[in-house]
Every structure is written in structure tokens, then in C-alpha cells.
CSV table of N, CA and C in Angstrom, one decimal:
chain,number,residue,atom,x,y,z
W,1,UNK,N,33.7,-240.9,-95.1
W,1,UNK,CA,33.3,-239.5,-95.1
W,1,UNK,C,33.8,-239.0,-93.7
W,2,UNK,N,34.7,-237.7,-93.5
W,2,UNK,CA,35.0,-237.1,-92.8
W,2,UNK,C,34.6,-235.4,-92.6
W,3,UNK,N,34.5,-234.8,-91.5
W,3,UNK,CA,34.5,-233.0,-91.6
W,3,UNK,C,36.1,-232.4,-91.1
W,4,UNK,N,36.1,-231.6,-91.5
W,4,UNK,CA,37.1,-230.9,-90.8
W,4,UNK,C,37.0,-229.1,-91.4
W,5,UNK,N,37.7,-228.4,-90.7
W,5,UNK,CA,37.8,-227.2,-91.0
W,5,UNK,C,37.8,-227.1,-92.2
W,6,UNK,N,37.3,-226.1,-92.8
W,6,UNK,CA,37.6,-225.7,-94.2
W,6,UNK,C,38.4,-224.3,-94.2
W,7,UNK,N,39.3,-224.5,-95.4
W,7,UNK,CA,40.4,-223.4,-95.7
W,7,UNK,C,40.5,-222.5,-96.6
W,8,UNK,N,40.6,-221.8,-97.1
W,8,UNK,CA,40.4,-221.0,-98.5
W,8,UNK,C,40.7,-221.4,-99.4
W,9,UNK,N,41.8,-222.7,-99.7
W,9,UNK,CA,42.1,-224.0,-100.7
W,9,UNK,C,40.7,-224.6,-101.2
W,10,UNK,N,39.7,-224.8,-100.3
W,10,UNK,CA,38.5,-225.4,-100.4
W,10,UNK,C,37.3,-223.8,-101.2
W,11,UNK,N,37.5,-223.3,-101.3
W,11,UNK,CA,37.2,-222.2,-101.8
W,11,UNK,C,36.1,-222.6,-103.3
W,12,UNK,N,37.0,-223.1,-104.7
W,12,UNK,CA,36.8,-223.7,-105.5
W,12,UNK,C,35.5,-224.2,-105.7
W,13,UNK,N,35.8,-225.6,-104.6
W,13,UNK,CA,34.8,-226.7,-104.4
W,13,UNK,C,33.6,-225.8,-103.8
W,14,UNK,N,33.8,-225.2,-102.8
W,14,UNK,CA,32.5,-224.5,-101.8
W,14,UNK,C,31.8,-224.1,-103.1
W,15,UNK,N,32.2,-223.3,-103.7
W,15,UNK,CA,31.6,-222.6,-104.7
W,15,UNK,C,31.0,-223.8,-105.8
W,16,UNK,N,31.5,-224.3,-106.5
W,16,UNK,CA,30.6,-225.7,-107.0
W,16,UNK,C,29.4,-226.2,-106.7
W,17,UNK,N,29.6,-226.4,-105.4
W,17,UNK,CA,28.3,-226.8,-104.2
W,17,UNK,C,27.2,-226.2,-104.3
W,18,UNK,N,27.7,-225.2,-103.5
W,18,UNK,CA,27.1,-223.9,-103.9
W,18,UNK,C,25.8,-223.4,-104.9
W,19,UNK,N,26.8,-223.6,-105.9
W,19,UNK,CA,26.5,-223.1,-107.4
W,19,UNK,C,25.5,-224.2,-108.0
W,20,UNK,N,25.4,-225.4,-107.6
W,20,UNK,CA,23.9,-226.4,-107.7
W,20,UNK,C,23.2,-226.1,-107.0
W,21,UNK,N,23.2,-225.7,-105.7
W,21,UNK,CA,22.3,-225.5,-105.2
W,21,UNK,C,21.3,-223.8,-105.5
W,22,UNK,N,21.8,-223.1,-106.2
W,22,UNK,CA,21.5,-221.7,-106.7
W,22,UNK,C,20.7,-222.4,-108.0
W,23,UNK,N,21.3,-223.4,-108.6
W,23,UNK,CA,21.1,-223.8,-109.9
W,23,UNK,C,19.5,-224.3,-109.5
W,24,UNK,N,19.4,-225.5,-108.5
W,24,UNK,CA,18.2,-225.9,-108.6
W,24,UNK,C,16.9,-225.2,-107.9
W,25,UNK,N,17.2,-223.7,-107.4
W,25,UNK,CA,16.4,-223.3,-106.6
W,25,UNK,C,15.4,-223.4,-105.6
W,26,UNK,N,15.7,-224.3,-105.0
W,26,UNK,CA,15.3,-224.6,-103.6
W,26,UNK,C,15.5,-224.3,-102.2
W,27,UNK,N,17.0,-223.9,-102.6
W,27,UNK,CA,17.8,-223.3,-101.3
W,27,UNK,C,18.2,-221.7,-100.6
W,28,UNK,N,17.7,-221.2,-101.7
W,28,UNK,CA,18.5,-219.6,-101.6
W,28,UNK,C,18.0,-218.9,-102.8
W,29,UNK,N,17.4,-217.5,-102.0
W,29,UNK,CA,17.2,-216.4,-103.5
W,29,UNK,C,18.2,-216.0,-104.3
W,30,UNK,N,19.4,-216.7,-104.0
W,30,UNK,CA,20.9,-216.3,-104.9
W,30,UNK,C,20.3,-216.8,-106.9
W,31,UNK,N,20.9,-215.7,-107.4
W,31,UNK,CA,20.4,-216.6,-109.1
W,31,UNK,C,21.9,-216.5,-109.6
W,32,UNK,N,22.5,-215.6,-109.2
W,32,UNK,CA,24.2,-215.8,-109.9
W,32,UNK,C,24.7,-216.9,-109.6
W,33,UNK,N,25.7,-217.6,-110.0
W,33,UNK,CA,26.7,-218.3,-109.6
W,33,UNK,C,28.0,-217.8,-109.2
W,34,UNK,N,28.8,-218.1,-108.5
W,34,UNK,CA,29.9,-217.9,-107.4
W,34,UNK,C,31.0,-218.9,-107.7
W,35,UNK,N,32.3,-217.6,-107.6
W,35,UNK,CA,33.3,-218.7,-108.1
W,35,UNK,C,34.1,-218.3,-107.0
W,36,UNK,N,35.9,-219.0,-106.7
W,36,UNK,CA,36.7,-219.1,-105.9
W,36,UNK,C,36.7,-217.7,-104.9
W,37,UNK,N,37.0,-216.9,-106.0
W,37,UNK,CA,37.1,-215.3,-105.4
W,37,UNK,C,36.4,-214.6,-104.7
W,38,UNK,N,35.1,-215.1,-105.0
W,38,UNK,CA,33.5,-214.5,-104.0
W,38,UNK,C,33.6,-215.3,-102.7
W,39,UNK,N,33.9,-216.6,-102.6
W,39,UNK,CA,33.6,-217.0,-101.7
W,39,UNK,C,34.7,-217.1,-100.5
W,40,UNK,N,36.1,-216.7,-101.3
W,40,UNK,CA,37.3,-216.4,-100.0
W,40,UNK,C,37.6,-215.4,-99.2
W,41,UNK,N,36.3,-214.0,-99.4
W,41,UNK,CA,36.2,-213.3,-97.9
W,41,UNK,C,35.6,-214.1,-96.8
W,42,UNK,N,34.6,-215.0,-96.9
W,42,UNK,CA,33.9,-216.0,-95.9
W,42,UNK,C,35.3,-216.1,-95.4
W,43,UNK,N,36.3,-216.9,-95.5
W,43,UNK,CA,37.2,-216.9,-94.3
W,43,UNK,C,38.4,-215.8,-93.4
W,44,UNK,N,37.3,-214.5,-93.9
W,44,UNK,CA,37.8,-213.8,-93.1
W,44,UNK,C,37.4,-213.1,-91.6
W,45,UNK,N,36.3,-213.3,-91.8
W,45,UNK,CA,35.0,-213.7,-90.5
W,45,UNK,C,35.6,-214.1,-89.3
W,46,UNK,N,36.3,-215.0,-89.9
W,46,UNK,CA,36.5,-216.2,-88.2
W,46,UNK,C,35.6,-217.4,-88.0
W,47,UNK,N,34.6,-217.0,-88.0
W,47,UNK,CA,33.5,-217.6,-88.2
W,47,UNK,C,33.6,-219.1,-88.8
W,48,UNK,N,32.7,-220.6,-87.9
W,48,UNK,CA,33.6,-221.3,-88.2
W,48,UNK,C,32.6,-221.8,-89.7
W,49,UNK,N,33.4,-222.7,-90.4
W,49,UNK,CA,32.9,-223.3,-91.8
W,49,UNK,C,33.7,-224.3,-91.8
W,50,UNK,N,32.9,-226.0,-92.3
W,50,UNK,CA,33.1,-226.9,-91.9
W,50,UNK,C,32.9,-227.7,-93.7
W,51,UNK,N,33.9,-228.3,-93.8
W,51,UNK,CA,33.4,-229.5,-94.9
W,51,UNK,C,33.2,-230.5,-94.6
W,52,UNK,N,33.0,-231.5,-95.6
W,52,UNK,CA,32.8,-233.0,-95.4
W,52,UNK,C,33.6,-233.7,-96.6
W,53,UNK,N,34.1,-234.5,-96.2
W,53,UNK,CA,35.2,-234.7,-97.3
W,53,UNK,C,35.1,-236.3,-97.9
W,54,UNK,N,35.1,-236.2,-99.0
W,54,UNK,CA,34.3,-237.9,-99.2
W,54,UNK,C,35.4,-239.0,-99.2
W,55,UNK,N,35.0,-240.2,-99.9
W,55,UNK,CA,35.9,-241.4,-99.9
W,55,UNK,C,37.1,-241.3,-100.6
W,56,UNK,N,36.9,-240.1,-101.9
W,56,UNK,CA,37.9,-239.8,-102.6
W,56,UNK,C,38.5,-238.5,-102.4
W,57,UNK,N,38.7,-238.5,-100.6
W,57,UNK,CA,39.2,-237.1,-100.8
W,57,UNK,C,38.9,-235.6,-101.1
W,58,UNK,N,37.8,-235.6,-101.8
W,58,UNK,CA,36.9,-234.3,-101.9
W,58,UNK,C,36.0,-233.8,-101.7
W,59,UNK,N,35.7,-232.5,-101.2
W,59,UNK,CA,34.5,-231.9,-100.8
W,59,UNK,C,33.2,-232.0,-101.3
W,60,UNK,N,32.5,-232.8,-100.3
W,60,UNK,CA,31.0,-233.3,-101.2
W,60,UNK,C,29.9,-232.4,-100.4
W,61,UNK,N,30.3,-231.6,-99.5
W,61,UNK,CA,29.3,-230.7,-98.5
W,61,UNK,C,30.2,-229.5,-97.3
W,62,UNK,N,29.5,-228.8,-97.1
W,62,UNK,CA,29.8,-227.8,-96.5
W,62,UNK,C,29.1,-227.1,-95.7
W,63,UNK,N,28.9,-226.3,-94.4
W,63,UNK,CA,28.1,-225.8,-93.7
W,63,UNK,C,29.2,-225.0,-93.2
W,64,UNK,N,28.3,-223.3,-93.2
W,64,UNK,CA,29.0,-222.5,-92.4
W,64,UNK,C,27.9,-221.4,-91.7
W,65,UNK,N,29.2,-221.0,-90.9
W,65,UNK,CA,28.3,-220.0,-89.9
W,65,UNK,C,28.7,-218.2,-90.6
W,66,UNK,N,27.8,-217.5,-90.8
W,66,UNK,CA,27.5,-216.3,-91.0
W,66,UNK,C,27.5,-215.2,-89.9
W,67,UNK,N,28.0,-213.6,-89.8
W,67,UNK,CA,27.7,-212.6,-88.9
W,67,UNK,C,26.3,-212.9,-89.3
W,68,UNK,N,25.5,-212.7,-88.1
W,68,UNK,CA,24.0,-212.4,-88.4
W,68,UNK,C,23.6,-211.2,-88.3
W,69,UNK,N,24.0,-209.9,-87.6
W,69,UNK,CA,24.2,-208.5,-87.5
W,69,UNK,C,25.3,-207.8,-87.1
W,70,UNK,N,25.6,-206.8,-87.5
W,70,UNK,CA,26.3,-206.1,-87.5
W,70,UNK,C,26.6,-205.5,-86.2
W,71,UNK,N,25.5,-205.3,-85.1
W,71,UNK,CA,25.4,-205.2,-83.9
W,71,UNK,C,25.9,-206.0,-82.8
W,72,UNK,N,26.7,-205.4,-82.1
W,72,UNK,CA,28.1,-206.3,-81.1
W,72,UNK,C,26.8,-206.8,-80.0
W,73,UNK,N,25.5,-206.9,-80.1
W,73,UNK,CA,24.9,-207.7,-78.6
W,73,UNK,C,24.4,-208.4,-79.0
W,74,UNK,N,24.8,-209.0,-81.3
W,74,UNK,CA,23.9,-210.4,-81.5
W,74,UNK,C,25.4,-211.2,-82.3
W,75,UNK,N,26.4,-210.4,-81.3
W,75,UNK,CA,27.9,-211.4,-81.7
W,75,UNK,C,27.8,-212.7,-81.9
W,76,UNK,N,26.7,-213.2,-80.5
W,76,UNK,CA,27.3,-214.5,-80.7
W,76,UNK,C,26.4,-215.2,-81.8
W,77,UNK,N,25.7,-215.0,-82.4
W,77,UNK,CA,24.6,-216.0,-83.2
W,77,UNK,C,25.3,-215.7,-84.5
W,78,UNK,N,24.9,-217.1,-85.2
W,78,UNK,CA,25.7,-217.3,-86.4
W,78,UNK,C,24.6,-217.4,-87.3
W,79,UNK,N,24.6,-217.4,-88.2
W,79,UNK,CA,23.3,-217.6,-89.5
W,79,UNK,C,24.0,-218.6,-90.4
W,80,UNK,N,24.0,-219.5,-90.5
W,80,UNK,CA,24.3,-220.7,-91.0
W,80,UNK,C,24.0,-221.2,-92.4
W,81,UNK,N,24.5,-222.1,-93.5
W,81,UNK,CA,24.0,-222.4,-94.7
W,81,UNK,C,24.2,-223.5,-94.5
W,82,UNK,N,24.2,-224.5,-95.1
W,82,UNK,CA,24.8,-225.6,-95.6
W,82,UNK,C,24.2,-226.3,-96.9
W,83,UNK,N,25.0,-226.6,-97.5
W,83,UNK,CA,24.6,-227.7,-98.9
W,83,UNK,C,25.5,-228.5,-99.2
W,84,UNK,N,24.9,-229.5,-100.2
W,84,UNK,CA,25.6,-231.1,-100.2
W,84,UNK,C,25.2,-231.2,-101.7
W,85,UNK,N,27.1,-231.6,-102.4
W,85,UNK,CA,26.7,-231.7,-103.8
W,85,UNK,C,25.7,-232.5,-104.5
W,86,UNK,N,25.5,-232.4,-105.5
W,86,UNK,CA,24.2,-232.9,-105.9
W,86,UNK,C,24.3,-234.2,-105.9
W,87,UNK,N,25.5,-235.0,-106.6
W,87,UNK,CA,25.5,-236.6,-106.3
W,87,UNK,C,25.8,-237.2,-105.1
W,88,UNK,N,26.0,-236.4,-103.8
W,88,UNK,CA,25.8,-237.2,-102.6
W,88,UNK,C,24.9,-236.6,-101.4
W,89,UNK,N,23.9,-236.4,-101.6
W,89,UNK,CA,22.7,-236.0,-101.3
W,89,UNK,C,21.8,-237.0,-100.8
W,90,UNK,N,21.2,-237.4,-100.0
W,90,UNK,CA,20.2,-238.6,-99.0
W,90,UNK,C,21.3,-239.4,-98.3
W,91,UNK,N,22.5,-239.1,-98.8
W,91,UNK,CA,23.6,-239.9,-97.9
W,91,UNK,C,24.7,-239.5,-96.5
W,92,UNK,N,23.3,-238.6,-95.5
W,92,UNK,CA,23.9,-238.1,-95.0
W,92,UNK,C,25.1,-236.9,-94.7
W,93,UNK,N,25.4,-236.6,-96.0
W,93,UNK,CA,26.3,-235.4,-95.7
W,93,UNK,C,26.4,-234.2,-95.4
W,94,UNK,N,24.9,-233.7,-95.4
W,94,UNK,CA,24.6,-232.7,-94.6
W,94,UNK,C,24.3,-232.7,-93.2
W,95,UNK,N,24.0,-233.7,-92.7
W,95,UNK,CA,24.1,-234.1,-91.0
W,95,UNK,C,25.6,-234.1,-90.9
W,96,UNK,N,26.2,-234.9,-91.0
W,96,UNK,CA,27.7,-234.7,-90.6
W,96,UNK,C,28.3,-233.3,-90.5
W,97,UNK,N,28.0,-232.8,-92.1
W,97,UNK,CA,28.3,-231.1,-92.0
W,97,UNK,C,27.7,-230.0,-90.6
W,98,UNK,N,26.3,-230.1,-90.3
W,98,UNK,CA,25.9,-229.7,-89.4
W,98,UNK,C,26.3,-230.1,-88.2
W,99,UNK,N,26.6,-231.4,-87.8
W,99,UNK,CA,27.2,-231.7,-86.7
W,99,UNK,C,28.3,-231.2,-86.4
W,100,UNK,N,29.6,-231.1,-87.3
W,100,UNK,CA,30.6,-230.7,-87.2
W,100,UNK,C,30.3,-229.1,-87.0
W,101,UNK,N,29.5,-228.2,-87.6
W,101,UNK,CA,29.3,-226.8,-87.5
W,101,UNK,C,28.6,-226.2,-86.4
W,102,UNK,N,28.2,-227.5,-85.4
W,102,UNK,CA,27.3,-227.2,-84.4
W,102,UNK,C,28.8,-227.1,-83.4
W,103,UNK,N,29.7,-228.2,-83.2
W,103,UNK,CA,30.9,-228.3,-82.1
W,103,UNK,C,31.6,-227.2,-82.4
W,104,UNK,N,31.7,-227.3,-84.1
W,104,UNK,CA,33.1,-225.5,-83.9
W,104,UNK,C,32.6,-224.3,-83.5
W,105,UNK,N,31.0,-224.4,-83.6
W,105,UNK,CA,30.2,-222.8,-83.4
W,105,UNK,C,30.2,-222.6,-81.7
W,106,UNK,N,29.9,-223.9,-81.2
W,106,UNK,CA,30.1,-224.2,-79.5
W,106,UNK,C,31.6,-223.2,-79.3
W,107,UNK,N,32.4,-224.4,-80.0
W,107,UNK,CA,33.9,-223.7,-79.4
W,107,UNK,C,34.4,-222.5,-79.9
W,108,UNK,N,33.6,-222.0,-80.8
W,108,UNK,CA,34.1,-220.2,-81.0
W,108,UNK,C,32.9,-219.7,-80.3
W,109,UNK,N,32.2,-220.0,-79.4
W,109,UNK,CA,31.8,-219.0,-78.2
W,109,UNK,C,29.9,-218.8,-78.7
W,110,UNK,N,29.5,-219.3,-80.2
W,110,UNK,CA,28.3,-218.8,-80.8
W,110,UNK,C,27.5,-219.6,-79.3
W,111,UNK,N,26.4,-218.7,-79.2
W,111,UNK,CA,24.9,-219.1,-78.2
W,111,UNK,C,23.6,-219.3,-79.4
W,112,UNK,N,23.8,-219.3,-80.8
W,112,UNK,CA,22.6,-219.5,-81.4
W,112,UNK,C,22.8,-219.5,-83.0
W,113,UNK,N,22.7,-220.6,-83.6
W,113,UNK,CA,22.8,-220.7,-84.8
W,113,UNK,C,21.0,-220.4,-85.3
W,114,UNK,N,20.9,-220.0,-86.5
W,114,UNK,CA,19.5,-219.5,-86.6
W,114,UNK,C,19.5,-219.6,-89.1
W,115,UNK,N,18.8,-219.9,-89.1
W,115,UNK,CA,18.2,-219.6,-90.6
W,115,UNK,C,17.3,-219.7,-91.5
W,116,UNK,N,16.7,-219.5,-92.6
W,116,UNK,CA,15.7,-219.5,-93.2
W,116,UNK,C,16.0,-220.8,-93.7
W,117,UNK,N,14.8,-221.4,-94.2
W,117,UNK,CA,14.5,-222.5,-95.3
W,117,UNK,C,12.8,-222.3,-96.4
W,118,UNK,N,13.3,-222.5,-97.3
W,118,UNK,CA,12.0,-222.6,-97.8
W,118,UNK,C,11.1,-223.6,-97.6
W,119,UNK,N,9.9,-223.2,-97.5
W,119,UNK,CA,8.6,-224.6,-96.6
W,119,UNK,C,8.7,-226.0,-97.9
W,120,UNK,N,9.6,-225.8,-99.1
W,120,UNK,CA,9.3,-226.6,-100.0
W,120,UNK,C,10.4,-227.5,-100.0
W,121,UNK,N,11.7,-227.3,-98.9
W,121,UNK,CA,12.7,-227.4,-99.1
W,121,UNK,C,12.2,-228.9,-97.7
W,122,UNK,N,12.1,-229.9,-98.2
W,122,UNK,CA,11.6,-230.7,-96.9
W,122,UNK,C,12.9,-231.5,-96.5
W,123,UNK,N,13.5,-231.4,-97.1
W,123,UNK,CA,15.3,-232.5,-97.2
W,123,UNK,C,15.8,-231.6,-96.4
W,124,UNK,N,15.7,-230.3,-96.1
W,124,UNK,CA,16.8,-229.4,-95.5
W,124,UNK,C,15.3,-229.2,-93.8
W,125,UNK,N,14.7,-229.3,-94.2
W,125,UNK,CA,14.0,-228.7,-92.8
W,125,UNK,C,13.8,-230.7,-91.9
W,126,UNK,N,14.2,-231.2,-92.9
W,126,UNK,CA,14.1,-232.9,-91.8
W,126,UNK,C,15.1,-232.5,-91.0
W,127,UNK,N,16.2,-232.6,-92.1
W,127,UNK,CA,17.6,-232.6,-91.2
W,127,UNK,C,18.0,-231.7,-89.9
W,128,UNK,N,17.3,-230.0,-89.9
W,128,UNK,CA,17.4,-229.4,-88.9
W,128,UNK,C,16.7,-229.8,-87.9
W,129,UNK,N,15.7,-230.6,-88.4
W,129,UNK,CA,14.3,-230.7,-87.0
W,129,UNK,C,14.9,-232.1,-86.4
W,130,UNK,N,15.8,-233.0,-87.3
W,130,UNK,CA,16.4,-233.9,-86.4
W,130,UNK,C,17.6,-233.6,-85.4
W,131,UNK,N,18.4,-232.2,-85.8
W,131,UNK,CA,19.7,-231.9,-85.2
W,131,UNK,C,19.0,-230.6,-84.2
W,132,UNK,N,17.2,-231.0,-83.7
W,132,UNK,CA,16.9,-230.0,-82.6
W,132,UNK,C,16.6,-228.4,-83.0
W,133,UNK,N,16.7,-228.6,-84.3
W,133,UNK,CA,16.5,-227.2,-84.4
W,133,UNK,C,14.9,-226.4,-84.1
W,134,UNK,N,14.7,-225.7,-83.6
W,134,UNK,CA,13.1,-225.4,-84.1
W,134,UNK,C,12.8,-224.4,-84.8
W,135,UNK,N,11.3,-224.7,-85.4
W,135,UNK,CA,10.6,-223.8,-86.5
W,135,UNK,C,10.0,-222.9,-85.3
W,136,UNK,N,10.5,-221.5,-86.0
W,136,UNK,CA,10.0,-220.4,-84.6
W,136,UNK,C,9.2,-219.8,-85.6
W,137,UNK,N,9.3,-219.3,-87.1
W,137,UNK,CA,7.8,-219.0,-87.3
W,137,UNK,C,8.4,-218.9,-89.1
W,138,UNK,N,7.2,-218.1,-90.0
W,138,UNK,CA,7.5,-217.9,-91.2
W,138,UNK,C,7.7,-216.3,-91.2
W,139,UNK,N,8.8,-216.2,-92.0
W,139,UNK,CA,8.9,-214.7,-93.3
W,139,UNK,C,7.8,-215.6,-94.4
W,140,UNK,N,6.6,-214.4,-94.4
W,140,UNK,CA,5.8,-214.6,-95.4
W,140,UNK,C,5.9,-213.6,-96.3
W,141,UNK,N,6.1,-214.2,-97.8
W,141,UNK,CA,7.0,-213.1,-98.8
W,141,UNK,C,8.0,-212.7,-98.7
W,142,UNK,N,9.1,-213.3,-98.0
W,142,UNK,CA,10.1,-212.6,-97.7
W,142,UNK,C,11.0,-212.3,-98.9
W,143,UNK,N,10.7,-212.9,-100.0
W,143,UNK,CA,11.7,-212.8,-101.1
W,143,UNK,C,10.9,-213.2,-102.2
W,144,UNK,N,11.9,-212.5,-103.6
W,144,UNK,CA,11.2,-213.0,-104.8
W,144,UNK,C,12.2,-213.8,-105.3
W,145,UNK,N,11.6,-214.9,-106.2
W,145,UNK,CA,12.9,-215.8,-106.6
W,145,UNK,C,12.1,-215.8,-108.1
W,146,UNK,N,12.5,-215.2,-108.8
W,146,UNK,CA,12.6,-215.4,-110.5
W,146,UNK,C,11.1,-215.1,-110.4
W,147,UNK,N,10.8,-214.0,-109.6
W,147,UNK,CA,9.1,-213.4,-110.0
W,147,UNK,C,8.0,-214.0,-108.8
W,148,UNK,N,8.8,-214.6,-108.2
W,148,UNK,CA,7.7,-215.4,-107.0
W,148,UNK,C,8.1,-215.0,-106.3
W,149,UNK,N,6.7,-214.9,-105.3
W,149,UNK,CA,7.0,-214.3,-103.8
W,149,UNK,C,7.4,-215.6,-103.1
W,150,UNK,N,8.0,-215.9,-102.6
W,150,UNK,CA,8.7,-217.0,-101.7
W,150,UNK,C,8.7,-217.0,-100.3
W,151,UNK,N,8.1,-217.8,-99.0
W,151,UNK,CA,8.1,-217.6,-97.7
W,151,UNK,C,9.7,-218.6,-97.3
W,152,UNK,N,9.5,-218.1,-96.1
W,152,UNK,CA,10.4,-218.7,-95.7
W,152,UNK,C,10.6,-219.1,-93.9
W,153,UNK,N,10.4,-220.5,-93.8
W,153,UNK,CA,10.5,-220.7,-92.2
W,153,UNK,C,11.6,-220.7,-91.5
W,154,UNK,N,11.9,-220.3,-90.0
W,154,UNK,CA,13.0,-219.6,-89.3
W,154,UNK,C,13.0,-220.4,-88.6
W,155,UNK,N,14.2,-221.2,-88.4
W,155,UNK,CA,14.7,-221.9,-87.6
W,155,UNK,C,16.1,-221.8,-86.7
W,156,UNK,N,15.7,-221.8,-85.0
W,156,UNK,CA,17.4,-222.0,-84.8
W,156,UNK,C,17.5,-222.7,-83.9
W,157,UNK,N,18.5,-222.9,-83.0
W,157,UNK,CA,18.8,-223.6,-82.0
W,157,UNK,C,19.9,-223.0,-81.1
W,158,UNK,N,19.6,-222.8,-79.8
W,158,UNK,CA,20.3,-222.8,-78.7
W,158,UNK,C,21.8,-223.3,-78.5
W,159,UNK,N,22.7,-222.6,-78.6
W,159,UNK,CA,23.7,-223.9,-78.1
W,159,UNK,C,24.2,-223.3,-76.3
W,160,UNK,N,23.6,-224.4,-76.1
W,160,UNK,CA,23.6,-224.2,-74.2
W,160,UNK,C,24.7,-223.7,-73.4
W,161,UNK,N,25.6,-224.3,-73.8
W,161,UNK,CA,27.2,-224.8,-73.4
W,161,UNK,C,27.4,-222.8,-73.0
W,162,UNK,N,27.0,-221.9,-73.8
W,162,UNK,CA,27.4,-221.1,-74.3
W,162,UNK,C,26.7,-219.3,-73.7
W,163,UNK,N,25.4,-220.3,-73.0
W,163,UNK,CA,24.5,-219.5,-72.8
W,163,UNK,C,25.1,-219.0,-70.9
W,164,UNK,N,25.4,-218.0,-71.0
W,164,UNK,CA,25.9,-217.7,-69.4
W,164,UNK,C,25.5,-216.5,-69.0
């Protein structure tokens, strides 16, 4: 297993990924599914977005950074996703993904990666709380997901290097 940049080639696959994770609802109030074409403005951002690429050469996870506002004095903070396809999941591939999206957010200048998770979502809030992130509080009700009010805990993290 390797990360590297992702390219608009990877487009496809993001969207696959993606598209389980919409499917099993755990991760995102998204209910549509997403194909090549939705997901190839993401690399017009800049903004960095990282894969993980497995034994066979293919994208088994992904993590990217997001504008978080539209306002030039919260430029540098990224709002971040990431998901890991469904059959390589507990095997670390969303830590790698995250790691790799923590160094490129460093080197494109971000001071704060930041995002929601659902309180149900315990696989995705381990992995931030081991890569430092912290729970700074809840969106209670922040969203409905198929008729439920849904909360959601805010997590981010500092990147130091960055802060001047």
C-alpha cells in the first residue's frame, strides 16, 4: 500500500469509494451517488487530495482537503473527507490516507484541517483522535439523513509548521 497525489484519472475510482460510503450511511448526508464528472471539479481547487493505492495498483482510499469558506481570512483551513473502499477497511487505509493529506495540506500552506463525523461513526472518529485530532464540540441536528435528525461531532487539528 502506497499514497500519492491524486489526479483527475483517479476521478472514476474516488467516486466508487465514495459512492459506498453514501450507500452505507454513516459518513455523509449525501443520498445521490457520484460519478467521474461530479467529482473532476475537486481538482480544480488546488487543494491537496491524496490516494492510497493498493497491492494491485488500485485505489482502495482517498482523503481530501475542501475550501472551508469562501472568505480569504479562513484560506488556510481545509475541511477534509476521507473514505476507504468497503473491502479494505480495518486495514489501515484510511490512516495512511490521512497521513499523506496531513504532509500535502502542511506543504500547500493549510494551518487547520477541521470536519464533521457522525457520533455513530466510531471507525472514523478512532482514526482522527489517533492522528491528534480533537473533538471541539457537537452540531446537534445539524442535518437530516433520510428523515433523521442527525448530530454531528467537529473535529480539527492544528498544523503548527504553518501557524505564523
Amino acid at each position: 500500500m502506497r499514497t500519492r497525489p491524486a489526479t483527475p484519472a483517479d476521478a472514476a475510482a474516488i467516486a466508487l469509494i465514495y459512492n459506498q460510503g453514501i450507500e452505507d450511511r454513516v459518513a455523509t448526508f449525501e443520498t445521490a451517488p457520484r460519478n467521474a464528472e461530479q467529482i473532476a471539479p475537486w481538482f480544480e481547487s488546488k487543494l491537496p487530495i491524496v490516494v492510497v493505492v493498493g497491492d494491485a495498483d488500485d485505489v482502495v482510499g482517498w482523503a481530501a482537503a475542501f475550501a472551508y469558506a469562501d472568505r480569504c481570512c479562513y484560506a488556510g483551513i481545509g475541511e477534509f473527507s476521507v473514505y476507504v473502499r468497503r473491502d479494505q477497511r480495518g486495514r489501515g487505509v484510511g490512516e495512511a490516507a490521512m497521513q499523506a493529506l496531513l504532509v500535502a495540506s502542511e506543504t500547500h500552506g493549510l494551518w487547520k484541517l477541521l470536519s464533521r463525523a457522525f457520533p455513530e461513526n466510531r471507525a472514523s472518529l478512532a482514526l482522527i483522535d489517533r492522528l491528534g485530532f480533537k473533538q471541539i464540540g457537537v452540531h446537534e441536528k445539524h442535518g437530516r439523513l433520510e428523515g433523521v435528525w442527525r448530530d454531528c461531532v467537529i473535529v480539527e487539528k492544528l498544523i503548527d509548521k504553518n501557524l505564523f
